[in-house]
mmCIF file of C-alpha atoms in Angstrom:
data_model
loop_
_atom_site.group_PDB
_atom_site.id
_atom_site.type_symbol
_atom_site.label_atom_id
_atom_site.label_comp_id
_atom_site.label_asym_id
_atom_site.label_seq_id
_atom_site.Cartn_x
_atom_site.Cartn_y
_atom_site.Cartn_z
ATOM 1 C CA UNK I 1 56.226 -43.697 -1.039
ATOM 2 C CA UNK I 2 54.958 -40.310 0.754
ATOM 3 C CA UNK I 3 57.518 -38.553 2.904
ATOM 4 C CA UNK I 4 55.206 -37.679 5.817
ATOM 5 C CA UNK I 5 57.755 -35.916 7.324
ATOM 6 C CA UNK I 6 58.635 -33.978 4.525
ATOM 7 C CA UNK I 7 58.440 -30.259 5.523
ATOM 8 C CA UNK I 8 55.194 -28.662 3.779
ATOM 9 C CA UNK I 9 56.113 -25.501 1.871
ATOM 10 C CA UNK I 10 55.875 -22.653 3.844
ATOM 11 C CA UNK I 11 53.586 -19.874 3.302
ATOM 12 C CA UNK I 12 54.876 -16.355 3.978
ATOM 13 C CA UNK I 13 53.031 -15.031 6.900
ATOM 14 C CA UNK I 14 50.148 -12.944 5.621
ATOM 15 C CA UNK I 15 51.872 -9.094 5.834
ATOM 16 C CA UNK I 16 49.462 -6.158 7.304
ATOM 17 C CA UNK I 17 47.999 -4.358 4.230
ATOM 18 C CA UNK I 18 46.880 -0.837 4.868
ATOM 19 C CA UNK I 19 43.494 -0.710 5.013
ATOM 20 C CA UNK I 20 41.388 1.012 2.528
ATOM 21 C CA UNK I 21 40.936 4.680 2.565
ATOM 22 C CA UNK I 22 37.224 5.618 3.639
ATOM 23 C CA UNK I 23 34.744 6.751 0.947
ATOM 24 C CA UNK I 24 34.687 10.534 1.061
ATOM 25 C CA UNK I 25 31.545 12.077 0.344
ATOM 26 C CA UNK I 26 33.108 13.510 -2.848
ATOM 27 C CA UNK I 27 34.138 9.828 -4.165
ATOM 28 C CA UNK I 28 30.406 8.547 -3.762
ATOM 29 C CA UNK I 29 29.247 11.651 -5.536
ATOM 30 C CA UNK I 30 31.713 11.326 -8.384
ATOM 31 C CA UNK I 31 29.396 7.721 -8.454
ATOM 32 C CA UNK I 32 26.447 9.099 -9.225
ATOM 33 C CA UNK I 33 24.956 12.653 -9.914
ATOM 34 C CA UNK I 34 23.626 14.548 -7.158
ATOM 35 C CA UNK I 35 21.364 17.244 -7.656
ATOM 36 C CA UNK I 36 21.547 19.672 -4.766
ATOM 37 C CA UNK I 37 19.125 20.741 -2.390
ATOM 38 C CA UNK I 38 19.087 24.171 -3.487
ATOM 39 C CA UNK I 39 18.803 23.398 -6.978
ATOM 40 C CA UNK I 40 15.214 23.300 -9.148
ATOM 41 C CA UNK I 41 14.729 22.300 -12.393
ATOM 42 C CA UNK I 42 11.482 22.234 -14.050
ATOM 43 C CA UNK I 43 11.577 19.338 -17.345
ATOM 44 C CA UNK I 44 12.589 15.980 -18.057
ATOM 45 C CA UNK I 45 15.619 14.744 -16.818
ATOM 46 C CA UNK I 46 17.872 11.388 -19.021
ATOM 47 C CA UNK I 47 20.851 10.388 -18.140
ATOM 48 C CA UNK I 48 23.741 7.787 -17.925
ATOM 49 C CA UNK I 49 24.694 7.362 -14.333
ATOM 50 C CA UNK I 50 22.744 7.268 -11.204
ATOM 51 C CA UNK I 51 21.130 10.022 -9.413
ATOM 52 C CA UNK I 52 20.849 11.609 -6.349
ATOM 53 C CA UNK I 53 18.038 14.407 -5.943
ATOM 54 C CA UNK I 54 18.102 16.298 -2.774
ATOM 55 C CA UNK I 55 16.854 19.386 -4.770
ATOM 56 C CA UNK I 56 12.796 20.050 -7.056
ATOM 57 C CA UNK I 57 12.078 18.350 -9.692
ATOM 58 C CA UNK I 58 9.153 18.780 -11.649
ATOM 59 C CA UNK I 59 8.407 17.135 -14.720
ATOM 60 C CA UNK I 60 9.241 13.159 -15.676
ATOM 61 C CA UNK I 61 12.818 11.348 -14.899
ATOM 62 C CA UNK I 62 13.786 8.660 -17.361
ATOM 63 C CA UNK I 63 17.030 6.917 -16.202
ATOM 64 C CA UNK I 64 15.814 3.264 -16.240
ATOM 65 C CA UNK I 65 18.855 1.534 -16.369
ATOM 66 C CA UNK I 66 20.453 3.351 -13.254
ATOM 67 C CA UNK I 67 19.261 4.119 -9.815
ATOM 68 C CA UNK I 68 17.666 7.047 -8.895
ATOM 69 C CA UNK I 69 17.538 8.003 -5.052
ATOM 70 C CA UNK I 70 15.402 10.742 -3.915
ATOM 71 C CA UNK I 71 16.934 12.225 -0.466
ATOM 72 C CA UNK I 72 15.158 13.513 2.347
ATOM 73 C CA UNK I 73 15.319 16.932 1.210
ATOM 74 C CA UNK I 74 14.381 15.953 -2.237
ATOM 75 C CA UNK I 75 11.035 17.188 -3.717
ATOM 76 C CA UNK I 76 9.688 15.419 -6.720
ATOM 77 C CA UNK I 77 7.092 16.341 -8.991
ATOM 78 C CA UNK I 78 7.195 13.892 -11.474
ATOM 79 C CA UNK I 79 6.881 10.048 -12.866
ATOM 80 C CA UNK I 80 10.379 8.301 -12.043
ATOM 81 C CA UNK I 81 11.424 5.498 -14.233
ATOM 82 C CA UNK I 82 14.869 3.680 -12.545
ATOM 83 C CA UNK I 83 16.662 0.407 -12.201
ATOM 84 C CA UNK I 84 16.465 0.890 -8.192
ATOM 85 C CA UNK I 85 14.609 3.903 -6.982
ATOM 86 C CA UNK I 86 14.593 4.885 -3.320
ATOM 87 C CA UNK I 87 12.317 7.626 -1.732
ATOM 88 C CA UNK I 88 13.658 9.377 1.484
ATOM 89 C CA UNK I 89 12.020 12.526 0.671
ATOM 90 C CA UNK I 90 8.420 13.943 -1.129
ATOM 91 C CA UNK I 91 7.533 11.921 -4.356
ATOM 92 C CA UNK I 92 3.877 13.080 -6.268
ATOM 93 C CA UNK I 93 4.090 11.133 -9.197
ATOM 94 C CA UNK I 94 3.967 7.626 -10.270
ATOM 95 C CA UNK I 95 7.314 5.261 -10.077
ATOM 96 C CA UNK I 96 8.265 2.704 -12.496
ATOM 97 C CA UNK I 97 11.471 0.458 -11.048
ATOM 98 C CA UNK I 98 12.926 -1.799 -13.413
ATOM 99 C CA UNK I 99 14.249 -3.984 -10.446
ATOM 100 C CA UNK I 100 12.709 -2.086 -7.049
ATOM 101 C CA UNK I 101 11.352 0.632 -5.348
ATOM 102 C CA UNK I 102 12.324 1.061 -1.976
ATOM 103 C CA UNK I 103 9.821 3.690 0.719
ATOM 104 C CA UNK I 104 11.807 4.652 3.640
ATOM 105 C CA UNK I 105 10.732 5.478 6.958
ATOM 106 C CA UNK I 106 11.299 9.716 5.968
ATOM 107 C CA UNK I 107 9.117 9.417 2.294
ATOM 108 C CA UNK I 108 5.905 10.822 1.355
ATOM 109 C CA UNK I 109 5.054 9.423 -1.768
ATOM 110 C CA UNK I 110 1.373 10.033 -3.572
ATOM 111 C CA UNK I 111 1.564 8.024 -6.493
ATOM 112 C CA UNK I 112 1.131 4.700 -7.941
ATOM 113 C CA UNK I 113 4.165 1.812 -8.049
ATOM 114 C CA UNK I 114 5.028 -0.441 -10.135
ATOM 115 C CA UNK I 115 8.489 -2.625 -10.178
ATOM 116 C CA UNK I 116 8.801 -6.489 -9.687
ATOM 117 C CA UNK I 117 9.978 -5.375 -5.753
ATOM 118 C CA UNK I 118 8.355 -3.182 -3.655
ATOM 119 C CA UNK I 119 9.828 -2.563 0.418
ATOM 120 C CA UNK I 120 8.247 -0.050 2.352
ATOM 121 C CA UNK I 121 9.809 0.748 5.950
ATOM 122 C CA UNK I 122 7.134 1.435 8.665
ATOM 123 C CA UNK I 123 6.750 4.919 8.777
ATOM 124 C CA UNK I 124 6.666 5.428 5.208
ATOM 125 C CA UNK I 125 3.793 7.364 3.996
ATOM 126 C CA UNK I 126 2.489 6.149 0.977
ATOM 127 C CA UNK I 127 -1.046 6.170 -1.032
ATOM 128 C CA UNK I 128 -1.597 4.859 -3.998
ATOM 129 C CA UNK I 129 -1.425 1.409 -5.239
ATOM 130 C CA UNK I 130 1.375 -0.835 -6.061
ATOM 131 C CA UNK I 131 2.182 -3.253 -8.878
ATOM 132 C CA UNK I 132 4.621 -6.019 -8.033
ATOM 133 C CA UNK I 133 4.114 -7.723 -11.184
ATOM 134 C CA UNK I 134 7.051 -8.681 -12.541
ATOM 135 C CA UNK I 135 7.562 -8.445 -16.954
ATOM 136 C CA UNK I 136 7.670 -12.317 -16.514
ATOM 137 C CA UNK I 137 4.200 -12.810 -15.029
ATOM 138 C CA UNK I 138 2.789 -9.966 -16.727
ATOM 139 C CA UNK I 139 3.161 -11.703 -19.929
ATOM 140 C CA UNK I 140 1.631 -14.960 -18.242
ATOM 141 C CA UNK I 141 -2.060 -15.558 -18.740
ATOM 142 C CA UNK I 142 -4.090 -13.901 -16.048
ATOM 143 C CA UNK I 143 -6.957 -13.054 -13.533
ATOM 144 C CA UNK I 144 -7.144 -9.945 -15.089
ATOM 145 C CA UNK I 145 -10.096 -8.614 -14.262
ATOM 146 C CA UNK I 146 -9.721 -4.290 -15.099
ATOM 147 C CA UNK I 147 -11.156 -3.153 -18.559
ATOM 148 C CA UNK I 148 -7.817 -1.296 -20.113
ATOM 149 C CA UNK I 149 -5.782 1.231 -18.324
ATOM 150 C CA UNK I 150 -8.610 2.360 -16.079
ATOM 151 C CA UNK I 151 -8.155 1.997 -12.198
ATOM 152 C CA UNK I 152 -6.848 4.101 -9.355
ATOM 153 C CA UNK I 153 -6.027 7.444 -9.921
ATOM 154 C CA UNK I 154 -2.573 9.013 -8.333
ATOM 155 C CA UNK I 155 -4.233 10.706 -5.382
ATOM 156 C CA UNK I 156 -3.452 14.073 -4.893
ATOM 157 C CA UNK I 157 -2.832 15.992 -1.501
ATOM 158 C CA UNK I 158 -5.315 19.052 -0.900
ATOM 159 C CA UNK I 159 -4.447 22.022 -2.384
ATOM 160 C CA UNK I 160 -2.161 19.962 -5.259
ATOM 161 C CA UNK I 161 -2.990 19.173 -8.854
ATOM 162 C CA UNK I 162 -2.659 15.005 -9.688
ATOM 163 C CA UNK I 163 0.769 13.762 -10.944
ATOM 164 C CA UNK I 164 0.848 13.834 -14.946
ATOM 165 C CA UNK I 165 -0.931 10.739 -15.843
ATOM 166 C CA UNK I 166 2.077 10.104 -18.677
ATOM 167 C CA UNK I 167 3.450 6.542 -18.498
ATOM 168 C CA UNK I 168 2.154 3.446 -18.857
ATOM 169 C CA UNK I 169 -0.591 1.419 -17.039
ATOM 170 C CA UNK I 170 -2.494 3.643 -13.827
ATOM 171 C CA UNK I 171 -4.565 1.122 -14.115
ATOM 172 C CA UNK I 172 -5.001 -1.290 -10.869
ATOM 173 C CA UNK J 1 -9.693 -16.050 10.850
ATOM 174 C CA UNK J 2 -11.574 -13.624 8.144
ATOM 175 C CA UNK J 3 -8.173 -13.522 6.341
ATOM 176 C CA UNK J 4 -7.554 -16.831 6.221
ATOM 177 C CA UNK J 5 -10.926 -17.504 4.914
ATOM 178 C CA UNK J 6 -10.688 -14.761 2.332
ATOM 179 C CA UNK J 7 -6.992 -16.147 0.982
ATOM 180 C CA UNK J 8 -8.524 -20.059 0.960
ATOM 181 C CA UNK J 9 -10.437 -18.557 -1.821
ATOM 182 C CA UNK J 10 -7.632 -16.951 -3.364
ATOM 183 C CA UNK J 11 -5.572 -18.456 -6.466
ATOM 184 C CA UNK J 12 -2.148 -17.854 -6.265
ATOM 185 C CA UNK J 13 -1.153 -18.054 -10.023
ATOM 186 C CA UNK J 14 -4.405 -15.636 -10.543
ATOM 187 C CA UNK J 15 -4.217 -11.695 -10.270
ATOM 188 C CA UNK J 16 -5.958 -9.831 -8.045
ATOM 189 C CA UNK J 17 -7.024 -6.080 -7.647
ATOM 190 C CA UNK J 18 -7.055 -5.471 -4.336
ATOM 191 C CA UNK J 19 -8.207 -2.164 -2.321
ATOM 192 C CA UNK J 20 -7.106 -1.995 1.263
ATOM 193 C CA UNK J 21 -8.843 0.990 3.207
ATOM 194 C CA UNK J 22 -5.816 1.250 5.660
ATOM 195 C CA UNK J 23 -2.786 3.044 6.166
ATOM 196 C CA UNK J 24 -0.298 1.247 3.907
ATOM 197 C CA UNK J 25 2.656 -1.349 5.329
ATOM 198 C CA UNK J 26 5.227 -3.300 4.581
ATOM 199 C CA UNK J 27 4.427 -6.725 6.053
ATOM 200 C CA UNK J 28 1.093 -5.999 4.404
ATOM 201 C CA UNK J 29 2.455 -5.685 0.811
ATOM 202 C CA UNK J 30 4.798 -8.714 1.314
ATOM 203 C CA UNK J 31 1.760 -10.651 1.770
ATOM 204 C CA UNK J 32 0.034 -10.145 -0.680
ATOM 205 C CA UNK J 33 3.113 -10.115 -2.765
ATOM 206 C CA UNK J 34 2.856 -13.362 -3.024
ATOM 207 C CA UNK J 35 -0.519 -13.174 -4.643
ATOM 208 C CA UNK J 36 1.176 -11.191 -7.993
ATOM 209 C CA UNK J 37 -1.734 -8.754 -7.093
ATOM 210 C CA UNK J 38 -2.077 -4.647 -7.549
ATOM 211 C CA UNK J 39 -2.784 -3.393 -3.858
ATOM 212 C CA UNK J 40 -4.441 -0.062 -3.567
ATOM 213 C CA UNK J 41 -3.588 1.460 -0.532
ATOM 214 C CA UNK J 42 -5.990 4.248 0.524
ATOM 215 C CA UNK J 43 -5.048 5.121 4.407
ATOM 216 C CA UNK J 44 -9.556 6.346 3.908
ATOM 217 C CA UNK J 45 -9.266 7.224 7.963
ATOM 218 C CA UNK J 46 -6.553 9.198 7.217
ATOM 219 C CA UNK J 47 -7.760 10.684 4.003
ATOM 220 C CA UNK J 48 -11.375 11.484 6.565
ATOM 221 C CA UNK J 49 -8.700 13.267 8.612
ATOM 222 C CA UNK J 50 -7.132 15.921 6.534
ATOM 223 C CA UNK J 51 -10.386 16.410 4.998
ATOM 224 C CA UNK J 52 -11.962 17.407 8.327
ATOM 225 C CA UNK J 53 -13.320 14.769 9.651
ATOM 226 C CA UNK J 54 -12.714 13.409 13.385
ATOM 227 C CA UNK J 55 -11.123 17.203 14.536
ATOM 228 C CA UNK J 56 -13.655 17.564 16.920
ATOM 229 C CA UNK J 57 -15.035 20.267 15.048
ATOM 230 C CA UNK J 58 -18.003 20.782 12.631
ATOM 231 C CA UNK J 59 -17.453 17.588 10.110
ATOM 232 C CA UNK J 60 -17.413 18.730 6.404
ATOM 233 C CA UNK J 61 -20.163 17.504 3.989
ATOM 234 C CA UNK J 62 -20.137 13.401 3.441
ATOM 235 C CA UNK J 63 -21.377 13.452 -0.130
ATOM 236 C CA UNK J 64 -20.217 11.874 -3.318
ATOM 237 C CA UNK J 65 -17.440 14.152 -3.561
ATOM 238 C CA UNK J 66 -15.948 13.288 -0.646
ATOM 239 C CA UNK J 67 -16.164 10.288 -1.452
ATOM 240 C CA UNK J 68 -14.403 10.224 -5.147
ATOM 241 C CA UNK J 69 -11.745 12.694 -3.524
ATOM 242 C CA UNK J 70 -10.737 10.714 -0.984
ATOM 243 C CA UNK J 71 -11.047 7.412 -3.450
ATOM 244 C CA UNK J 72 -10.697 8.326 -6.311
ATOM 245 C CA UNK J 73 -11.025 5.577 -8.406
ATOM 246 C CA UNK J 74 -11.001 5.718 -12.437
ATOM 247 C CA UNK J 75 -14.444 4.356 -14.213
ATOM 248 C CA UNK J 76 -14.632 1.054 -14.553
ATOM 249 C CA UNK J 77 -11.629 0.057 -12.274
ATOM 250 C CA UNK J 78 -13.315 -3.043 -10.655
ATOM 251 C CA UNK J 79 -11.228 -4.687 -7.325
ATOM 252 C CA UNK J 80 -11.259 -8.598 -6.747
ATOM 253 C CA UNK J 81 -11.080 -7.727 -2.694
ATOM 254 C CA UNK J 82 -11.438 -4.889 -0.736
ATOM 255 C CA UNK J 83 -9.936 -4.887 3.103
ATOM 256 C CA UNK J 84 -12.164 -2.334 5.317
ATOM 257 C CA UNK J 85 -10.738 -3.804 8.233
ATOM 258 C CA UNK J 86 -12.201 -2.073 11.179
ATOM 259 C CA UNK J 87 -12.676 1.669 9.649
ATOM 260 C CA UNK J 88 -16.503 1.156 9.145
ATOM 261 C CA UNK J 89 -16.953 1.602 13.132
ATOM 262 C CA UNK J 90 -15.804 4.685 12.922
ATOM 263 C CA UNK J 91 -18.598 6.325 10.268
ATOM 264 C CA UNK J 92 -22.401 6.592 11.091
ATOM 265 C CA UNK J 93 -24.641 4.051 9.838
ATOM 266 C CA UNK J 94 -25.351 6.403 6.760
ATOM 267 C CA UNK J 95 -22.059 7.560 6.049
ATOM 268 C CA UNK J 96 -21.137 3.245 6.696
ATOM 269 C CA UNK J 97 -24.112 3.286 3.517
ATOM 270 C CA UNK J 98 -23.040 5.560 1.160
ATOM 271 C CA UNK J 99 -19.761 4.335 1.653
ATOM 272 C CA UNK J 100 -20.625 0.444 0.993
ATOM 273 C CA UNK J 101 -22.668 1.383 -2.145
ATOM 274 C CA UNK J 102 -19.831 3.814 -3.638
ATOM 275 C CA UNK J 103 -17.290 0.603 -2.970
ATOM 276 C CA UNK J 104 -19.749 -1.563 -4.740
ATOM 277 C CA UNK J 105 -19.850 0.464 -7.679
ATOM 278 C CA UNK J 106 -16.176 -0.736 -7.592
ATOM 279 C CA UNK J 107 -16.885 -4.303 -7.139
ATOM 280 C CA UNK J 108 -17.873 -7.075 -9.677
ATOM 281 C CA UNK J 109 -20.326 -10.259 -9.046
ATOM 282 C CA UNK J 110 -18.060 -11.955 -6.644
ATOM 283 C CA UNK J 111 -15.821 -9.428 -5.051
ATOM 284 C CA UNK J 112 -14.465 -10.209 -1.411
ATOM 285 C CA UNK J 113 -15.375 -7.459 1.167
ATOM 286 C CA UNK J 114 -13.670 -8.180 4.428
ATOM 287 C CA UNK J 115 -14.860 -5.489 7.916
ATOM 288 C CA UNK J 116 -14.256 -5.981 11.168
ATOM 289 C CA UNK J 117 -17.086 -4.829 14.226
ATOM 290 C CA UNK J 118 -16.511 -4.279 16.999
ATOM 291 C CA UNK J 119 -19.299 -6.251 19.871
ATOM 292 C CA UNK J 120 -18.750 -3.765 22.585
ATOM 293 C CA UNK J 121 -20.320 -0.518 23.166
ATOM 294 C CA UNK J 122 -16.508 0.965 23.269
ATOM 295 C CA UNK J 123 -13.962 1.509 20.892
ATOM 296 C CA UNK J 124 -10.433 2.341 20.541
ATOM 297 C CA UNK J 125 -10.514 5.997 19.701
ATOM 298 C CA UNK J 126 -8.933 5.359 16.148
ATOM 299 C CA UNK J 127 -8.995 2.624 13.832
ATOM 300 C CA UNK J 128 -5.853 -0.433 14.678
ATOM 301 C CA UNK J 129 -3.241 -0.646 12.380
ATOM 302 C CA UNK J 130 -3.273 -4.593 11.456
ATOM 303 C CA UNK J 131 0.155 -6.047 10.360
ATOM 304 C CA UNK J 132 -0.580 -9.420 8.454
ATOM 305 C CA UNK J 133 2.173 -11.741 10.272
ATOM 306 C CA UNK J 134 0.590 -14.628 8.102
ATOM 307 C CA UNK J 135 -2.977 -15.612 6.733
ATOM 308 C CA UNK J 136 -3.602 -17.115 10.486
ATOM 309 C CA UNK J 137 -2.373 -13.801 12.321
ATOM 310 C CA UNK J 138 -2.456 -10.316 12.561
ATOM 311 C CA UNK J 139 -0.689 -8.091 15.145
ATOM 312 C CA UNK J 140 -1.897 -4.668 16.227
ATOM 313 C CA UNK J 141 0.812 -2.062 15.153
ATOM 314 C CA UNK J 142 -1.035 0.710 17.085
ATOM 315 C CA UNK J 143 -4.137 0.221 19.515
ATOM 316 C CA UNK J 144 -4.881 2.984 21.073
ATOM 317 C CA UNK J 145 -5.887 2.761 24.832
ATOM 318 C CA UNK J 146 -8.199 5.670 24.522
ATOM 319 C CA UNK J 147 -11.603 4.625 23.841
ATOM 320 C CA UNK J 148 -14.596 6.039 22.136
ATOM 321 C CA UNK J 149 -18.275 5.323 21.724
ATOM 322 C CA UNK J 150 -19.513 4.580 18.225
ATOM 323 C CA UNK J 151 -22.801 3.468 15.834
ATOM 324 C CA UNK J 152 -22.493 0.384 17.834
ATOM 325 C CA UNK J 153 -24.047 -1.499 14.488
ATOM 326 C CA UNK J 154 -26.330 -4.735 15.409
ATOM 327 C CA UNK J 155 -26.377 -7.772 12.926
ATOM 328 C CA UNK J 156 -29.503 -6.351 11.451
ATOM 329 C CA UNK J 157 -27.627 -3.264 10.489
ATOM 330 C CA UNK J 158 -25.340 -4.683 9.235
ATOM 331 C CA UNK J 159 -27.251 -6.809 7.536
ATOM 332 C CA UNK J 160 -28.869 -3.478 5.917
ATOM 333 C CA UNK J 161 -25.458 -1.940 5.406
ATOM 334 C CA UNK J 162 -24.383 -4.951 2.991
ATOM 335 C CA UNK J 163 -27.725 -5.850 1.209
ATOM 336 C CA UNK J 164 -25.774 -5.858 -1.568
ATOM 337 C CA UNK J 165 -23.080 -8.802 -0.408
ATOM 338 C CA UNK J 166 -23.953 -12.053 1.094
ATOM 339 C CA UNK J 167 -22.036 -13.255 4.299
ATOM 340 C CA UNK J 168 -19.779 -15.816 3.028
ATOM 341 C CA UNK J 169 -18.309 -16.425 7.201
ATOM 342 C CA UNK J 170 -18.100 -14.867 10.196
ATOM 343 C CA UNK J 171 -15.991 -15.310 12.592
ATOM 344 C CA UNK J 172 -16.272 -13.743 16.707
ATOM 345 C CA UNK J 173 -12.384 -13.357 17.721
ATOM 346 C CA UNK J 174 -11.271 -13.359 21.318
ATOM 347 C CA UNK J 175 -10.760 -9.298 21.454
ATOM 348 C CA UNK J 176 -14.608 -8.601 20.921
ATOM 349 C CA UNK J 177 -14.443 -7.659 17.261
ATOM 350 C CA UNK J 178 -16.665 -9.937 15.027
ATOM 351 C CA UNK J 179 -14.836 -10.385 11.204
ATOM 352 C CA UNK J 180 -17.239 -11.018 8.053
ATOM 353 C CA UNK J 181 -16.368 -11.772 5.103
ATOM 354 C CA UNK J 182 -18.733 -10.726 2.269
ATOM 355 C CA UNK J 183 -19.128 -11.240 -1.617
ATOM 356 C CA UNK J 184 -20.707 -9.081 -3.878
ATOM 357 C CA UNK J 185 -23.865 -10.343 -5.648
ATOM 358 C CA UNK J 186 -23.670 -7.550 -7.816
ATOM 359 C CA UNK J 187 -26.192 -4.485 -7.955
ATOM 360 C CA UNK J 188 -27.398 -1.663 -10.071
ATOM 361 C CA UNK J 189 -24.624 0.711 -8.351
ATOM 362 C CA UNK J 190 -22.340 0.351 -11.276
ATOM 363 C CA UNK J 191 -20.945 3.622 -12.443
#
């Protein structure tokens, strides 16, 4: 009934395909917007597309449904709202990740957190406090135990006025 | 053993405020991550140490404003637990004080306090960096092998220190440092 012997159907031997041609530095920057160390901008930045900041910024950054990645020469004076928001560099201001915030081992960050996923890397130097509550369990009944929106303040390094206190919830 | 006694008492599907006096870290906050909490990281020996404090020098004023700049806390924010971990050896018994009754004006009726202190005469020069590994363990990130002298606070001072807590355990460890963990019976410190 089965031809055991019947010669299986032969399958080309798999041909060498040329391998993919690296990611330039220009390609991953035509991926998202990169705002250049030598660049300052003083306002509120929207957008479309993820962001790079190696540059100032002070005022608030709004680009919650892309990722926002401050580099180690970046120096931000402002609340960030992103999907995924990594800190290499200097961050006074309080961040708001829709998904997560990620401190590396370069940031400086005074400011309060709040996203549903917080890493820090040792090294990291961070003060302020940090909300991991996701929207799901934020709408569950609680343990609340903080009167409204009061709670830690963004601390503020000598010599440097507090973060705007725009935003929602600096409450701990 | 202090930890583990503190998170026994702990709820997971409850929300906690929590205020932890050291330097902020990562195993730390995926601890209590699992508690759906808001940590407050205040790094207070570091915060002491750009204001001044522990340069060798002349120390600056320890007053109230000290204290709100280097916590500065809104009104009414009130914190379920607060971690001192071992930072209180390194203050005088009246800056330990004013410290403890500023914190309690942060505190509600029932508020965990957890300190470390030290049972030797000698400490490590600055305060150890403890990494939660789980509610059973903590590693030292950074113990420095330089030691110091300090208040050297006996039971009875501390006793004093916390009038306003009660001891809820105490545990001696097998490095010399004795953990407490106190809960605020509430005072007349509220701001």
């Amino acid at each position: 009934m089965w031809k055991k012997s019947e010669p299986e159907a032969t399958v080309p031997p798999p041909q060498p395909q040329p391998a993919p041609p690296p990611r330039t530095s220009v390609q991953a920057a035509r991926e998202r917007a990169v705002i250049g160390p030598s660049i300052e901008i003083k306002g509120d930045l929207t957008g479309g597309e993820d962001l790079q900041i190696e540059g100032r910024i002070e005022g608030k950054i709004d680009l919650r449904r892309h990722n926002v990645i401050i580099g180690k020469s970046g120096r931000v004076q402002a609340d960030i709202y992103g999907k995924v928001i990594t800190v290499d560099g200097e961050v006074l201001g309080n961040l708001y990740g829709e998904e997560q915030i990620i401190l590396r081992q370069s940031s400086t960050v005074r400011g309060n957190l709040t996203a549903p996923r917080v890493m820090l890397e040792d090294g990291s130097n961070f003060k302020g406090s940090i909300d991991m509550t996701s929207k799901e369990s934020a709408a569950a009944p609680g343990h609340e135990t903080r009167p409204g929106a009061a709670g830690p303040k963004p601390p503020a390094p000598a010599g440097t006025a507090a973060p705007p206190a725009s935003g929602p919830g600096t409450g701990a | 053993m202090g930890l583990d006694a503190l998170v026994r008492e702990l709820a997971e599907e409850s929300r906690y405020a929590i205020l932890d006096l050291g330097p902020a870290l990562g195993a730390n906050v995926d601890f209590w991550s699992g508690f759906a909490c808001r940590i407050h990281f205040a790094d207070l020996y570091g915060s002491l140490a750009e204001a001044g404090f522990h340069a060798g020098g002349e120390e600056p004023l320890w007053d109230s404003a000290l204290l709100r700049r280097v916590l500065p806390f809104e009104p009414g924010t009130r914190f379920d637990v607060v971690l001192c971990w071992d930072i209180l050896n390194y203050l005088t018994q009246e800056q330990v004080t004013s410290l403890v009754a500023y914190l309690a004006g942060f505190c509600k009726q029932g508020t965990y306090l957890f300190a470390q202190f030290w049972l030797s005469p000698r400490i490590p020069a600055r305060p150890i960096t403890f990494k939660i590994v789980d509610r059973e363990h903590l590693r030292y990130a950074n113990r420095d092998p330089e030691t110091r002298s300090w208040a050297f606070f006996q039971p009875r001072d501390i006793n004093k220190i916390m009038e306003d807590f009660r001891v809820a355990g105490s545990f001696l460890l097998r490095h010399g440092i004795q953990e407490y963990l106190f809960v605020y019976r509430g005072g007349s410190s509220q701001p």
